[in-house]
Amino acid sequence: MSKLRLGILASGRGSNLQSILDQITAGRINAEVAVVISDKKEAFALERARMAGLPAGHFNYRDFPSKDAYESSIVDRLKQHGVELVCLAGYMRIVGKVLLAAFPGRVVNIHPALLPSFPGLHGQEQAWAYGVKFSGCTVHFVDEGMDTGPIILQAVVPVYDEDTADELSARILEQEHKIYPEAIRLYAEGRLKVEGRKVYVNKNK
Ligand code: GRF
C-alpha cells in the first residue's frame, strides 16, 4: 500500500511534528511527511524538518495581499509535494476557505483541550483557570469554525489542585504526542468514516 503523504503546518516548536515523525520512523504509520510549512520563519518545526532531511517552507502572511493569496500559495506548495492529508500541528492561524476547498475533509488539527470546551488560544490555561477536574486533548477534522470540526480522538488527563498551568500543559502534551500520530495512523489505514458530526473508527481492519 502506498504511503499517505502528509503536509504539516506549524508555527512553533514542533513537538507534535516530531511525534509524528518518530512514529513514522518506528514503522507504526503508513505515511510520510512530504513537506513542513510554517508562517513563522523562526519556528523550530522548520528546523526539525531540515534535521530530518525534509522539505521545509516559510510563508510570511505579510508578503501576500490577502489571506486567500497567502493560502493559495501554500496550497500550491502542498500540491507540488503531492500532499493528501494536511495536519495542523501548533499552526496559529485560522484556516480559511481556500485551503479547506483544496483539501475537503482532509485537514486535521490537534487542540490542547477537550472540545467543545475551551476552543481557541491557550486551551490548557483556559481549562486550568476555569477549575475543571479533567482536561485533555482532541484531534479533529477542520471545518470553517474555530476548533469545531468532527472529533476523531480525545485523551483525558486529571487536573490536580496543586497543578500550575504549565504542569497541566505538560501532562496534556504527553497525550497529544500519542493521539495525534494514532489518528493519522487510523486515517492512513482508511479506518475513519465521517457521518455528520460523528467520526466512526473501524476496529476490524
Ligand atoms: C500544542 O499544544 C497543540 O495542541 C496546540 O499548539 C501546541 C503546539 O505544540 N495546537 P508543538 O509546536 O507541536 O510543540
XYZ file of C-alpha atoms and ligand atoms in Angstrom:
219
model
C 0.000 0.000 0.000
C 1.440 3.403 -0.920
C 2.284 5.786 1.866
C -0.075 8.616 2.746
C 1.629 11.913 2.020
C 1.343 14.408 4.879
C 1.754 18.168 4.787
C 2.423 19.595 8.240
C 1.617 23.218 9.086
C 3.243 24.506 12.268
C 4.062 27.839 13.878
C 6.243 26.873 16.807
C 8.422 24.302 18.500
C 7.015 21.365 16.532
C 6.882 18.696 19.216
C 3.752 17.236 17.625
C 5.511 17.165 14.261
C 8.323 15.295 15.987
C 5.953 12.744 17.500
C 4.511 12.071 14.039
C 7.989 11.725 12.530
C 9.047 9.372 15.322
C 6.042 7.104 14.829
C 6.639 7.022 11.077
C 10.296 6.147 11.639
C 9.241 3.394 14.027
C 7.136 1.952 11.209
C 3.829 2.446 13.004
C 2.180 4.755 10.444
C 1.983 4.038 6.748
C 2.675 7.664 5.861
C 5.459 10.075 5.098
C 5.886 13.761 5.772
C 6.091 15.291 2.307
C 6.606 18.897 3.397
C 6.579 21.097 6.508
C 5.287 24.649 6.202
C 5.376 27.470 8.728
C 4.103 31.021 8.860
C 6.952 31.789 11.282
C 10.486 31.898 9.982
C 11.981 31.090 13.363
C 9.678 28.136 14.095
C 11.682 25.246 15.473
C 9.351 22.969 13.487
C 11.189 24.091 10.323
C 14.489 23.195 11.930
C 13.174 19.761 12.874
C 12.088 19.242 9.267
C 15.526 20.182 7.963
C 17.189 17.902 10.503
C 15.009 15.073 9.221
C 16.010 15.927 5.649
C 12.506 17.042 4.701
C 11.393 19.944 2.512
C 10.532 22.951 4.670
C 8.926 26.208 3.608
C 8.289 29.559 5.248
C 5.308 31.616 4.090
C 5.101 35.095 5.575
C 1.479 36.182 5.775
C 2.545 39.805 5.299
C 4.113 39.070 1.910
C 0.663 38.455 0.425
C -2.117 40.912 -0.446
C -4.842 38.790 1.167
C -5.493 35.669 3.204
C -6.738 33.944 0.041
C -3.490 34.731 -1.767
C -1.441 33.506 1.189
C -3.373 30.251 1.363
C -3.298 29.744 -2.444
C 0.430 29.884 -2.325
C 0.540 27.317 0.493
C -1.911 25.097 -1.403
C 0.368 25.228 -4.471
C 3.306 24.079 -2.378
C 1.308 21.300 -0.720
C 0.112 20.087 -4.124
C 3.647 20.234 -5.557
C 4.606 17.759 -2.873
C 1.610 15.529 -3.547
C 0.108 16.096 -0.103
C -3.022 14.076 0.656
C -3.650 14.979 4.298
C -2.881 18.356 5.872
C -2.012 18.192 9.587
C -2.102 21.379 11.623
C 0.389 20.972 14.441
C 0.517 24.127 16.502
C -0.408 26.233 13.470
C -1.539 29.530 14.938
C -3.756 30.785 12.114
C -7.369 30.083 11.382
C -7.563 28.027 8.218
C -9.602 29.746 5.536
C -11.806 28.648 2.690
C -9.040 28.385 0.091
C -7.109 25.729 1.987
C -10.264 23.886 3.050
C -11.630 23.853 -0.503
C -8.347 22.458 -1.811
C -8.351 19.646 0.781
C -12.005 18.914 1.586
C -12.293 16.658 4.627
C -8.538 16.275 4.542
C -7.343 18.798 7.115
C -6.865 17.701 10.739
C -5.825 19.538 13.900
C -4.738 18.849 17.463
C -6.239 21.029 20.188
C -4.997 21.034 23.809
C -8.410 20.749 25.492
C -11.473 18.525 25.463
C -13.515 20.165 22.734
C -16.075 21.641 22.577
C -14.765 23.089 25.857
C -12.072 25.731 25.674
C -11.598 26.283 21.937
C -9.245 28.951 20.634
C -5.948 30.026 22.065
C -4.363 28.543 25.189
C -6.882 25.753 25.796
C -4.748 24.385 28.641
C -4.664 27.692 30.531
C -8.377 28.241 29.940
C -9.188 24.832 31.462
C -6.810 25.366 34.369
C -8.227 28.826 35.143
C -11.800 27.550 34.906
C -11.115 24.923 37.553
C -12.157 21.781 35.697
C -11.046 18.480 37.265
C -10.268 16.826 33.955
C -8.949 18.183 30.719
C -7.129 16.678 27.770
C -6.703 16.998 24.051
C -8.652 16.480 20.860
C -7.768 15.528 17.303
C -10.455 16.699 14.911
C -11.186 17.377 11.285
C -11.028 21.062 10.479
C -14.042 22.978 9.221
C -14.595 26.706 8.805
C -15.252 27.229 12.533
C -12.794 27.673 15.360
C -11.959 24.142 16.604
C -15.448 22.931 15.698
C -14.948 20.056 13.231
C -15.830 16.376 13.785
C -13.829 14.774 16.602
C -11.562 11.845 15.749
C -9.868 11.028 19.073
C -9.627 12.513 22.548
C -7.494 11.767 25.588
C -8.345 12.785 29.150
C -5.943 13.873 31.878
C -6.667 14.778 35.521
C -6.185 18.295 36.823
C -4.702 18.320 40.333
C -5.237 21.052 42.922
C -1.526 21.764 43.092
C -1.070 21.989 39.307
C 0.294 25.074 37.667
C -0.948 25.807 34.150
C 2.448 24.710 32.867
C 2.253 21.363 34.646
C -1.182 20.743 33.210
C 0.056 21.715 29.728
C 2.903 19.222 30.003
C 0.533 16.435 31.050
C -1.739 17.239 28.110
C 1.179 17.444 25.668
C 2.246 13.926 26.564
C -1.178 12.719 25.431
C -1.109 14.899 22.293
C 2.004 13.048 21.240
C 0.096 9.772 21.483
C -3.277 10.556 19.950
C -2.142 12.693 17.007
C 0.037 10.003 15.425
C -2.671 7.460 16.289
C -5.366 9.484 14.490
C -3.112 9.828 11.447
C -2.466 6.081 11.511
C -6.218 5.412 11.513
C -6.732 7.848 8.647
C -3.862 6.313 6.666
C -5.393 2.875 7.103
C -8.745 4.128 5.803
C -10.439 3.372 9.093
C -12.233 6.681 9.700
C -15.761 7.246 8.489
C -17.348 10.671 8.931
C -21.128 10.971 9.168
C -22.261 14.466 10.040
C -20.573 15.400 13.298
C -19.535 11.843 14.091
C -16.347 10.067 13.189
C -16.578 6.273 13.377
C -13.425 4.209 13.778
C -13.467 0.854 12.003
C -11.887 -1.505 14.527
C -11.989 -4.599 12.349
C -9.485 -3.710 9.728
C 0.088 22.078 21.143
O -0.277 22.202 22.479
C -1.113 21.946 20.258
O -2.167 21.247 20.851
C -1.505 23.371 20.046
O -0.292 24.065 19.937
C 0.737 23.351 20.608
C 1.805 23.069 19.611
O 2.928 22.465 20.177
N -2.385 23.487 18.908
P 4.087 21.926 19.244
O 4.524 23.070 18.338
O 3.575 20.755 18.461
O 5.188 21.531 20.180
